[in-house]
mmCIF file of N, CA and C in Angstrom:
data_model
loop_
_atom_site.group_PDB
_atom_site.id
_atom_site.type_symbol
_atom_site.label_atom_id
_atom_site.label_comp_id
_atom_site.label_asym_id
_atom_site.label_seq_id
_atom_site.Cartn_x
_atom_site.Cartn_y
_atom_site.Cartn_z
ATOM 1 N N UNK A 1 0.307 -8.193 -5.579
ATOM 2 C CA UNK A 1 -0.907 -7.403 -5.629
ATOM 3 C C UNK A 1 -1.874 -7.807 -4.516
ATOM 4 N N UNK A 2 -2.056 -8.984 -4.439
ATOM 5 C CA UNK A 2 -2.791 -9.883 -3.205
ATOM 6 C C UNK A 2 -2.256 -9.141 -1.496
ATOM 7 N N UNK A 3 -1.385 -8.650 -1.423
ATOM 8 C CA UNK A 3 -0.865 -8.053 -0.264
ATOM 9 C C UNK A 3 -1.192 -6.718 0.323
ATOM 10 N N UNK A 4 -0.961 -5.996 -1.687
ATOM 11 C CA UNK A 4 -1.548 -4.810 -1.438
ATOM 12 C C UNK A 4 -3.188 -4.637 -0.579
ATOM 13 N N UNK A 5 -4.007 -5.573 -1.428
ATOM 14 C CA UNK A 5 -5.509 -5.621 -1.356
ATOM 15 C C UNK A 5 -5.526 -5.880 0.320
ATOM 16 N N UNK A 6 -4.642 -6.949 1.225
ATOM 17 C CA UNK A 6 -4.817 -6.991 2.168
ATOM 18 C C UNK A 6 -4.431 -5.862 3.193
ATOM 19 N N UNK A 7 -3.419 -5.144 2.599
ATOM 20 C CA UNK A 7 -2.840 -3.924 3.458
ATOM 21 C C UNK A 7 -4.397 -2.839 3.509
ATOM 22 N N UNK A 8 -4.861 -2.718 2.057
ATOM 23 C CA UNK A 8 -6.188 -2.011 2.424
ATOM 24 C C UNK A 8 -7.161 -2.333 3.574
ATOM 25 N N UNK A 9 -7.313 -3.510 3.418
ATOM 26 C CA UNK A 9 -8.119 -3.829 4.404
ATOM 27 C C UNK A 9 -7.345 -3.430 5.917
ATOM 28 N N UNK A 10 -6.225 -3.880 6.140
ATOM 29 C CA UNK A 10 -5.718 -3.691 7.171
ATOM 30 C C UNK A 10 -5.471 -2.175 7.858
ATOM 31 N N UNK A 11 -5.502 -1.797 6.830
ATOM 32 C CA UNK A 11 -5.835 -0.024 6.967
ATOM 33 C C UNK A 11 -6.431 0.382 7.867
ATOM 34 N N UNK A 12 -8.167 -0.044 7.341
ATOM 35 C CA UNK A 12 -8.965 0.176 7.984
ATOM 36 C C UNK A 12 -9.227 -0.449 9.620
ATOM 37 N N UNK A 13 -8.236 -1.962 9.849
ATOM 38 C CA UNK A 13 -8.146 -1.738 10.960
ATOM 39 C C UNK A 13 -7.763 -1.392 12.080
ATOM 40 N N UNK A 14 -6.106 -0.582 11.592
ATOM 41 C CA UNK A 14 -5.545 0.082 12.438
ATOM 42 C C UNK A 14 -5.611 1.361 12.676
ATOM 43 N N UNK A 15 -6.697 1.917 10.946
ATOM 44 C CA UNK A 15 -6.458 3.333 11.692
ATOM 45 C C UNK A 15 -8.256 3.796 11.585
ATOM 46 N N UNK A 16 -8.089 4.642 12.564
ATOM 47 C CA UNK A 16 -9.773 4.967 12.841
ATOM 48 C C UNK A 16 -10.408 5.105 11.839
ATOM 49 N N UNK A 17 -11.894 4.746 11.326
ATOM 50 C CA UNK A 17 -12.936 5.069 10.267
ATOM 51 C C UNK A 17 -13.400 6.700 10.467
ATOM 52 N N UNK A 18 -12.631 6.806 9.622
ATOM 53 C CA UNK A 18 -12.960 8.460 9.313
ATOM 54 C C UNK A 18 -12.737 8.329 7.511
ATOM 55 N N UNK A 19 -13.361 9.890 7.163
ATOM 56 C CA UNK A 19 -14.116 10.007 5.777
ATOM 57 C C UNK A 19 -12.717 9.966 5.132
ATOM 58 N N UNK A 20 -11.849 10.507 5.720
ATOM 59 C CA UNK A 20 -10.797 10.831 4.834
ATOM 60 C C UNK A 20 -9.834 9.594 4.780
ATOM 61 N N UNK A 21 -9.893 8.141 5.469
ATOM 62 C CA UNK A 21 -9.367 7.372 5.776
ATOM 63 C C UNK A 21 -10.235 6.289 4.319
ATOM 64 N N UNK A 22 -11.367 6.933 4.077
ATOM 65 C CA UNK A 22 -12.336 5.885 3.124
ATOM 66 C C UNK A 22 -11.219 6.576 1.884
ATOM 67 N N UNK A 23 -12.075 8.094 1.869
ATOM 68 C CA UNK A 23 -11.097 8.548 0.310
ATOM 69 C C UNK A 23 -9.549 8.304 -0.044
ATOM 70 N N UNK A 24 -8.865 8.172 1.033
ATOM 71 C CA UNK A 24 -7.538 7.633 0.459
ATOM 72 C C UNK A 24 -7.729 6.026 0.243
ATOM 73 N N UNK A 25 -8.205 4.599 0.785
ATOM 74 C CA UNK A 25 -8.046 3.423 0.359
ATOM 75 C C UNK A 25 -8.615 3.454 -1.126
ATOM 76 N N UNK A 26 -10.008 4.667 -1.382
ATOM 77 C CA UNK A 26 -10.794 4.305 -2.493
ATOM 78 C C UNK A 26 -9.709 4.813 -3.499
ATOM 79 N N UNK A 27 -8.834 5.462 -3.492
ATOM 80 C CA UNK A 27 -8.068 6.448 -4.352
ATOM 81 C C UNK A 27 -7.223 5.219 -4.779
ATOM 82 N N UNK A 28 -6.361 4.823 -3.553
ATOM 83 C CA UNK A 28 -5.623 3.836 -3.673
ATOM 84 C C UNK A 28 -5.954 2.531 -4.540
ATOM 85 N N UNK A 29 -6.997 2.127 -3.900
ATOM 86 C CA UNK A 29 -7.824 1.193 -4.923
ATOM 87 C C UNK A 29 -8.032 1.127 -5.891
ATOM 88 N N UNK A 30 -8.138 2.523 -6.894
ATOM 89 C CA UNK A 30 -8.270 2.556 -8.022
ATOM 90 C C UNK A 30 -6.884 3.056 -8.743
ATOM 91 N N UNK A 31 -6.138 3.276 -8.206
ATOM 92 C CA UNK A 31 -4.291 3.402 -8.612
ATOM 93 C C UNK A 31 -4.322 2.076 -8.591
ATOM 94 N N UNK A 32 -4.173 0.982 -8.130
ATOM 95 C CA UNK A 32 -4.163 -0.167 -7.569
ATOM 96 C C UNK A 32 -4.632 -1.047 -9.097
ATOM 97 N N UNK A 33 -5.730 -0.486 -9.389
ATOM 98 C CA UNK A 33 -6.691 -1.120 -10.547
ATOM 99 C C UNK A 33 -5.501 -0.790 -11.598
ATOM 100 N N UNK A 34 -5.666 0.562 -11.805
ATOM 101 C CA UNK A 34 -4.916 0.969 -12.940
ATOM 102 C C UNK A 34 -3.301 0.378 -13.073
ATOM 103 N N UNK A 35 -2.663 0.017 -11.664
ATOM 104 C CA UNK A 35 -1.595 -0.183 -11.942
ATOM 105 C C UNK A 35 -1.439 -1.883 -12.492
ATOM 106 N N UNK A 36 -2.602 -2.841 -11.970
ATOM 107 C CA UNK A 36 -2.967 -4.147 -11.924
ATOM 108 C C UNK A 36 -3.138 -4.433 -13.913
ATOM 109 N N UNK A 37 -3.542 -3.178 -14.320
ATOM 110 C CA UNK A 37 -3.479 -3.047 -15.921
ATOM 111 C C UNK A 37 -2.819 -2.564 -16.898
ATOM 112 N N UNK A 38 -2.174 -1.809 -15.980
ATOM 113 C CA UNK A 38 -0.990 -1.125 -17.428
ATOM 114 C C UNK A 38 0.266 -1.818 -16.841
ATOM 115 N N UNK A 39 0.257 -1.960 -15.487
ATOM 116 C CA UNK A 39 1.959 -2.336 -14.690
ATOM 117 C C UNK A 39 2.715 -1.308 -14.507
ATOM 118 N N UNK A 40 2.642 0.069 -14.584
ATOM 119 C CA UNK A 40 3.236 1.056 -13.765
ATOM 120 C C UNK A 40 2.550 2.084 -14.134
ATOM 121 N N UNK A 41 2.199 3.070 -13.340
ATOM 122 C CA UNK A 41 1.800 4.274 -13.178
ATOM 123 C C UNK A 41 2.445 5.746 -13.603
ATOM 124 N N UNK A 42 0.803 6.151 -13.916
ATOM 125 C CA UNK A 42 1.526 7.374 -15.350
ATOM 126 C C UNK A 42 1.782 8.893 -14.182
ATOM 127 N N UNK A 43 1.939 9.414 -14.959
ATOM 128 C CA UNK A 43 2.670 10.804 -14.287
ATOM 129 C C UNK A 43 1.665 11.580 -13.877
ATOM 130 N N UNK A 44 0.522 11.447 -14.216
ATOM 131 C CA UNK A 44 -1.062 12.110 -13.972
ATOM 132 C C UNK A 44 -1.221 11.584 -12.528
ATOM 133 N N UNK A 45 -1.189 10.538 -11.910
ATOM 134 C CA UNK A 45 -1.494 10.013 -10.134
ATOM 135 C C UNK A 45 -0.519 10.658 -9.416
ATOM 136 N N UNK A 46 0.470 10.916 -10.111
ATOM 137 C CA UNK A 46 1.506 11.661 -8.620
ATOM 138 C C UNK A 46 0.820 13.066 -7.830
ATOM 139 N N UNK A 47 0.492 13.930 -8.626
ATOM 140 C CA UNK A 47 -0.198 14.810 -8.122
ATOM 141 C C UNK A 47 -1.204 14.633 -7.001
ATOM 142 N N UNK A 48 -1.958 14.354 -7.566
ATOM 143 C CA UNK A 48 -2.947 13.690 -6.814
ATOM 144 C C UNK A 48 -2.798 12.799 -5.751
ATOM 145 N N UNK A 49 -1.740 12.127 -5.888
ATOM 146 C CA UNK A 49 -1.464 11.186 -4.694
ATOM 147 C C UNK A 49 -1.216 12.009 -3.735
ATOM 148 N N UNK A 50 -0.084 13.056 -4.129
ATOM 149 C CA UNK A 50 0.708 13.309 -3.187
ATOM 150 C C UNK A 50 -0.181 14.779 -2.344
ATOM 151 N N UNK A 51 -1.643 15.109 -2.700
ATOM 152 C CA UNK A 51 -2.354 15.960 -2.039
ATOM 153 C C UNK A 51 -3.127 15.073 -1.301
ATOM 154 N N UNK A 52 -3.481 13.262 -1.403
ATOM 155 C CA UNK A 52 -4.120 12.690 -0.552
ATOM 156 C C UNK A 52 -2.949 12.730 0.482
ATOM 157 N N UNK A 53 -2.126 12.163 0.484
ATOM 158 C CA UNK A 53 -1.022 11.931 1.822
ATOM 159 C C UNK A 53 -1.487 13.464 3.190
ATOM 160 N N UNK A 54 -1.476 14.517 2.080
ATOM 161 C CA UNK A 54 -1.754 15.482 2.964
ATOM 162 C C UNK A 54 -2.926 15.954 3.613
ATOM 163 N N UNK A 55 -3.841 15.566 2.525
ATOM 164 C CA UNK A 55 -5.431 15.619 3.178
ATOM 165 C C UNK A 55 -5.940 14.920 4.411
ATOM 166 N N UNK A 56 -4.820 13.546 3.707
ATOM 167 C CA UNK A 56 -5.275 12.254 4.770
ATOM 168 C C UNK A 56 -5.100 12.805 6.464
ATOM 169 N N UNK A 57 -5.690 13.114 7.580
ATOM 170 C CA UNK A 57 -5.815 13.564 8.706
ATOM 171 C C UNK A 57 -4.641 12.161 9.371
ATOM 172 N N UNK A 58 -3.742 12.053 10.356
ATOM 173 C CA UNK A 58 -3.176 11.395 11.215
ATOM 174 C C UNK A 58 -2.629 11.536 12.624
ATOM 175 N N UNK A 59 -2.776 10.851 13.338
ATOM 176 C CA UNK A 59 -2.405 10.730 14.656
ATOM 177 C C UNK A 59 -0.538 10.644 15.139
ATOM 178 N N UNK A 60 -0.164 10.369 13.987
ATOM 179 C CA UNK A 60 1.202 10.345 13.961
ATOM 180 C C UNK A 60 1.928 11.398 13.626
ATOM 181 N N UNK A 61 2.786 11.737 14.012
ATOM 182 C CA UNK A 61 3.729 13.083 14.048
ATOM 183 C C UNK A 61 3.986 13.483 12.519
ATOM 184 N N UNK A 62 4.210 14.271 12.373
ATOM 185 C CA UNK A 62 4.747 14.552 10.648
ATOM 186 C C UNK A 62 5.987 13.367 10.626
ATOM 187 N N UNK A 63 6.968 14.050 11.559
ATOM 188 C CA UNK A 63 8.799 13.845 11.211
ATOM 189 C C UNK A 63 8.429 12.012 11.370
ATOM 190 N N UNK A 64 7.835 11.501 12.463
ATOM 191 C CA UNK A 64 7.774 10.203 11.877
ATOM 192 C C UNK A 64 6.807 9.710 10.539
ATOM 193 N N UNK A 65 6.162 10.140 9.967
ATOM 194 C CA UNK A 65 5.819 10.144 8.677
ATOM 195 C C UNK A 65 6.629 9.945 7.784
ATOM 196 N N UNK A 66 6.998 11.264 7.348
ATOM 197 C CA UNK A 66 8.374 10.977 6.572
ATOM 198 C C UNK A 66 9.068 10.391 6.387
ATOM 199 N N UNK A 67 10.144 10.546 7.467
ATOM 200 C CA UNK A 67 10.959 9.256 7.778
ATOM 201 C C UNK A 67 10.487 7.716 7.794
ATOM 202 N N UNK A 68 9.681 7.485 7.924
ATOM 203 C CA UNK A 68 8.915 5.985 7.655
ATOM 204 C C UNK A 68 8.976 5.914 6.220
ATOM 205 N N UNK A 69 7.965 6.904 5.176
ATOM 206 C CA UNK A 69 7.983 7.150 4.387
ATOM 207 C C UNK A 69 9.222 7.008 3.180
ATOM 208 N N UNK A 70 10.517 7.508 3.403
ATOM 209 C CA UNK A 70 11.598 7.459 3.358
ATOM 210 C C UNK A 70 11.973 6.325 3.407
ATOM 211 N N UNK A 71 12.006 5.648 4.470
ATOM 212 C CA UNK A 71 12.742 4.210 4.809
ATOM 213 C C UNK A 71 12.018 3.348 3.760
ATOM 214 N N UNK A 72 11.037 3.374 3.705
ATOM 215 C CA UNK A 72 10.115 2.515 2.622
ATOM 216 C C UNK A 72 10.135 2.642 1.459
ATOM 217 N N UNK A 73 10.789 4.124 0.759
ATOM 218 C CA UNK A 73 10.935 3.836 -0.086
ATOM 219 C C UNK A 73 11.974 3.847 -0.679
ATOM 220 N N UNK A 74 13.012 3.588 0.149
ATOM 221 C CA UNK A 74 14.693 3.329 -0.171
ATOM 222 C C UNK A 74 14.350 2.022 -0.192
ATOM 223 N N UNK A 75 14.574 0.952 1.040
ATOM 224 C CA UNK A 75 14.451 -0.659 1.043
ATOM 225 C C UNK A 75 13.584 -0.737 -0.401
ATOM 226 N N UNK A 76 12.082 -0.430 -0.404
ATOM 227 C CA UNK A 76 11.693 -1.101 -1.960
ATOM 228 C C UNK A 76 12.509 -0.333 -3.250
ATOM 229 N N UNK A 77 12.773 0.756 -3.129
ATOM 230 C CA UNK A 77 13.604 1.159 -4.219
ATOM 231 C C UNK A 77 14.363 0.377 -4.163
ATOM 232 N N UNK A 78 15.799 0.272 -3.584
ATOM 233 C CA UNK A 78 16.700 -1.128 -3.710
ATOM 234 C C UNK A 78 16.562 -2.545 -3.951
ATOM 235 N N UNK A 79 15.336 -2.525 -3.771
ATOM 236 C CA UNK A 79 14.824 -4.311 -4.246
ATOM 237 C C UNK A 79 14.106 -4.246 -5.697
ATOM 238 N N UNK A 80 14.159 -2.900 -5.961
ATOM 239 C CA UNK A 80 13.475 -2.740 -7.310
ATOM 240 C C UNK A 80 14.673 -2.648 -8.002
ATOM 241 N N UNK A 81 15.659 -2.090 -7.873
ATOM 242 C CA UNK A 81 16.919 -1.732 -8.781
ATOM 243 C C UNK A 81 17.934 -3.426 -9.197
ATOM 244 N N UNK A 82 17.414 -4.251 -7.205
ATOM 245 C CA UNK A 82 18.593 -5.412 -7.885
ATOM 246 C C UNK A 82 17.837 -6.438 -8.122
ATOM 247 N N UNK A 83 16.485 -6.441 -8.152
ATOM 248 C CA UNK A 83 15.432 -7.195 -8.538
ATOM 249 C C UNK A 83 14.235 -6.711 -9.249
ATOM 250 N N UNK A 84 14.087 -6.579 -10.257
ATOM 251 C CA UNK A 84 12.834 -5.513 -10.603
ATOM 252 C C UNK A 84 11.914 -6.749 -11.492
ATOM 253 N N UNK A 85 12.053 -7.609 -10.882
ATOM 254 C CA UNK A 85 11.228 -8.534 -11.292
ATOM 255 C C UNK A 85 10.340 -9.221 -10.071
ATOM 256 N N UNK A 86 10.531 -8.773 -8.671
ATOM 257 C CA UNK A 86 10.451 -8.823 -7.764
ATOM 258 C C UNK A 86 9.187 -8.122 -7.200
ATOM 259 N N UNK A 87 9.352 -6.996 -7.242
ATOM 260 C CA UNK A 87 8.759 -6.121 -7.167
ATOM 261 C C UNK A 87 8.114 -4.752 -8.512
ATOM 262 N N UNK A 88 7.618 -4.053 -8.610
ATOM 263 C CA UNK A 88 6.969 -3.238 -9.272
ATOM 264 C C UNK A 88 7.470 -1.870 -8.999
ATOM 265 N N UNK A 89 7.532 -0.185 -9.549
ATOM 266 C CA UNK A 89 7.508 0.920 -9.700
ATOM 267 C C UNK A 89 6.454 1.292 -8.714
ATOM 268 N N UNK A 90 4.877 0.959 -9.110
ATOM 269 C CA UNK A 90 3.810 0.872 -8.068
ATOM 270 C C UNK A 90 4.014 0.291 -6.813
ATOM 271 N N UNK A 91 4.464 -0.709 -6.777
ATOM 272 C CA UNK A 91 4.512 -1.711 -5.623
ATOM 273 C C UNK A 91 5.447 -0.161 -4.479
ATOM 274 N N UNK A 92 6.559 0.392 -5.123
ATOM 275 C CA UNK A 92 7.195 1.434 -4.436
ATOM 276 C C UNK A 92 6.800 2.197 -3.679
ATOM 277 N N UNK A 93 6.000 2.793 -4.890
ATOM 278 C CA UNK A 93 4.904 4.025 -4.470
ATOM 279 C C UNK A 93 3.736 4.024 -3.226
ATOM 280 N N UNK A 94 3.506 2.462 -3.167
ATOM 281 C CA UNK A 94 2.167 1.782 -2.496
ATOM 282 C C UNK A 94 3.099 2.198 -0.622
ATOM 283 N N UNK A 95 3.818 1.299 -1.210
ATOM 284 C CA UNK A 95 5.113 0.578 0.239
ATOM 285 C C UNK A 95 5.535 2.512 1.061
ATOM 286 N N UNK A 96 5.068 3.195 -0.011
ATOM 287 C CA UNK A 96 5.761 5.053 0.773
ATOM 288 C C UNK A 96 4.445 5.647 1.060
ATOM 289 N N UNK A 97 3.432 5.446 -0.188
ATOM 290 C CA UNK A 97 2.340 6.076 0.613
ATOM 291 C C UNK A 97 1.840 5.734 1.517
ATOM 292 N N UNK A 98 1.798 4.476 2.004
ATOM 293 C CA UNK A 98 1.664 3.725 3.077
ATOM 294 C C UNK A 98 2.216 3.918 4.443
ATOM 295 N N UNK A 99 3.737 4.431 4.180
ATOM 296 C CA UNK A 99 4.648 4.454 4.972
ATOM 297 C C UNK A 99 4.434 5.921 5.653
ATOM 298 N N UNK A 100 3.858 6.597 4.773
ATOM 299 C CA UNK A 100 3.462 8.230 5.119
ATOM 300 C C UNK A 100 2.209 8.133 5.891
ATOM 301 N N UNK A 101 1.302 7.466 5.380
ATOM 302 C CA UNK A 101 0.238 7.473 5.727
ATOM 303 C C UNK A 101 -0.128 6.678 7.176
ATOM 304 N N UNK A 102 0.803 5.843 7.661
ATOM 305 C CA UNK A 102 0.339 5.407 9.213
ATOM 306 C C UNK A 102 1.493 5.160 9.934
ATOM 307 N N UNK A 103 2.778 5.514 9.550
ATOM 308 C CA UNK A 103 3.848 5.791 10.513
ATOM 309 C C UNK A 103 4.433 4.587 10.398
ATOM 310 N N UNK A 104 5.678 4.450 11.177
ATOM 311 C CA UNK A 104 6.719 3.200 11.454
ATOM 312 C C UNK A 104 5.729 1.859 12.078
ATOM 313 N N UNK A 105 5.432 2.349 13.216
ATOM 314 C CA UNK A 105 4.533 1.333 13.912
ATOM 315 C C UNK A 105 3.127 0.653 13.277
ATOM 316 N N UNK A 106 2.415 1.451 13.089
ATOM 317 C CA UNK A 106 1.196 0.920 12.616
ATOM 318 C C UNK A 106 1.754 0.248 10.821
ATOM 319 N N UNK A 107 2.401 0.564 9.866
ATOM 320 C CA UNK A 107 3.278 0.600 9.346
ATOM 321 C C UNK A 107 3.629 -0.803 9.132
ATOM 322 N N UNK A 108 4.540 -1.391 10.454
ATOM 323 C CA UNK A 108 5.074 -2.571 10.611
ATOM 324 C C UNK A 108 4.471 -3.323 10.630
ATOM 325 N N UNK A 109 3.181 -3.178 11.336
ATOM 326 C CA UNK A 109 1.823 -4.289 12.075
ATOM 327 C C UNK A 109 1.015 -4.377 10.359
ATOM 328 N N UNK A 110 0.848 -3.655 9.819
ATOM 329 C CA UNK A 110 0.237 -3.657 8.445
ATOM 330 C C UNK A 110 0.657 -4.699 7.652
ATOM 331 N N UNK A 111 2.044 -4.763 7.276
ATOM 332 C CA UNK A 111 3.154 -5.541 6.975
ATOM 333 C C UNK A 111 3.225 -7.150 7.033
ATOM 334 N N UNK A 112 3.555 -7.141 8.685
ATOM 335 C CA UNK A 112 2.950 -8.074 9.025
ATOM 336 C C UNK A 112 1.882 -8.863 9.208
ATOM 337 N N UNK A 113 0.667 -8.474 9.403
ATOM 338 C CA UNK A 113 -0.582 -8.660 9.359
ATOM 339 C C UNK A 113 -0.571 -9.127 7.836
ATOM 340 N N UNK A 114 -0.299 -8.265 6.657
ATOM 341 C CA UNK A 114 -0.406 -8.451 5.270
ATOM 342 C C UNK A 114 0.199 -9.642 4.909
ATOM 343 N N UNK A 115 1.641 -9.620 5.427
ATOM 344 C CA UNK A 115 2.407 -11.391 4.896
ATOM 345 C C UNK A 115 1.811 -12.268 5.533
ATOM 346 N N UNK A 116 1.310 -12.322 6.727
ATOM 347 C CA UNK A 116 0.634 -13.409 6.681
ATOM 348 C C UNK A 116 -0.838 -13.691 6.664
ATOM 349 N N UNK A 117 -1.679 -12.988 6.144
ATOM 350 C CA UNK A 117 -3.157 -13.316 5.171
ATOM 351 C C UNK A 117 -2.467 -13.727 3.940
ATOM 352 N N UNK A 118 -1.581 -13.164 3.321
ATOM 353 C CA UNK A 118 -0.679 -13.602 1.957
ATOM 354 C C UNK A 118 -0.348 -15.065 2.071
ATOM 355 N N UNK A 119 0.284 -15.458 3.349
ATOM 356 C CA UNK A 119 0.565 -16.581 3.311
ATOM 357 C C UNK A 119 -0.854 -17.473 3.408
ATOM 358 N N UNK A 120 -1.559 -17.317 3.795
ATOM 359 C CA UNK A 120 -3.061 -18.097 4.275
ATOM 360 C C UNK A 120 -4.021 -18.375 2.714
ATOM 361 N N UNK A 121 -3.696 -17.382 1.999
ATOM 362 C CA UNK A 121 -3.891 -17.367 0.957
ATOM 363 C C UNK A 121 -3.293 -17.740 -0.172
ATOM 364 N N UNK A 122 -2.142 -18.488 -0.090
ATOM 365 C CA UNK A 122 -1.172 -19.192 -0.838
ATOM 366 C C UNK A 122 -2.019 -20.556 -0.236
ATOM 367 N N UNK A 123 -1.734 -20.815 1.269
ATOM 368 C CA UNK A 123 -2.269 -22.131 1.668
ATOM 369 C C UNK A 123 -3.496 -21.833 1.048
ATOM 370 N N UNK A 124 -4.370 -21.337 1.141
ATOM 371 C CA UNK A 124 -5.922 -21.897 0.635
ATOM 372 C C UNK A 124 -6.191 -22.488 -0.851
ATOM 373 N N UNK A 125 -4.931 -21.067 -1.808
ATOM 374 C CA UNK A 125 -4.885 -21.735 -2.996
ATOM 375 C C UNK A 125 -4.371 -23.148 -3.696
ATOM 376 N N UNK A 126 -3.445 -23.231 -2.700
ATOM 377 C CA UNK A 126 -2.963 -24.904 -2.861
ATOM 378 C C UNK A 126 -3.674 -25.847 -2.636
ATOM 379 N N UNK A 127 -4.631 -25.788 -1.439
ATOM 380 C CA UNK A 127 -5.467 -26.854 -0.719
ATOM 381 C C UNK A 127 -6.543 -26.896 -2.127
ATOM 382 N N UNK A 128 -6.822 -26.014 -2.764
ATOM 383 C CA UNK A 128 -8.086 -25.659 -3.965
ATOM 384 C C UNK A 128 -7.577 -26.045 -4.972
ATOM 385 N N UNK A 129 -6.384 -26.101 -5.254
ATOM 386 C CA UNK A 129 -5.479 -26.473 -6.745
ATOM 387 C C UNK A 129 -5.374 -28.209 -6.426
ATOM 388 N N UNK A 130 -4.937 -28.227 -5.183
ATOM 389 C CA UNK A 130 -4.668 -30.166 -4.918
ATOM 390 C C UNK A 130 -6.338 -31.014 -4.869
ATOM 391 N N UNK A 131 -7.112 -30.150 -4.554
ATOM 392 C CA UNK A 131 -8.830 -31.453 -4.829
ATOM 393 C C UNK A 131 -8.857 -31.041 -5.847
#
């Protein structure tokens, strides 16, 4: 969940501050909440999700959209099927809307950027757990 929260942020720094760039993290954010409390997401957010993806304005081509989109959510689908303790249903959904929403590239850098604040944040919690 800690990754997700950082991918939001990271959002905002790869892709331009525009209105429609706020309403999808805030949307997200609160899927995010809801999913942080029940642990998977009800059939009422798909709709809705899937008219932000389209609202959301991007600089990236459709066909690479998709296909990003796609790729993201096969790999986490498959880590959900032989590990579903691993990962989450949400965690899926997050990893495609994501994948739709800023392409392969920006995408990757998100990713990355995200595992390692994740990791910085494992170190901080240890250094705080050991005094």
């Amino acid at each position: 969940m800690k990754t997700l929260l950082f991918m939001f942020i990271i959002t905002f720094l790869i892709k331009p501050i525009q209105l429609s760039t706020v309403y999808f993290v805030l949307f997200l954010y609160f899927l995010a909440k809801k999913d942080n409390e029940t642990m998977y997401i009800e059939k009422y957010w798909i709709f809705p999700s899937i008219l932000f993806l389209f609202f959301c304005s991007s600089y990236v081509p459709v066909l690479n959209r998709i296909c990003t989109s796609l790729a993201f959510l096969f790999v986490s689908g498959t880590i959900k099927l032989i590990k579903s303790d691993w990962i989450g249903s949400a965690d899926v959904c997050y990893l495609s809307f994501f994948g739709f929403y800023l392409g392969i590239e920006r995408m990757l850098v998100a990713l990355y950027i995200s595992v390692l604040l994740g990791i910085l944040w494992i170190l901080y919690k240890k250094t705080h757990l050991i005094n």
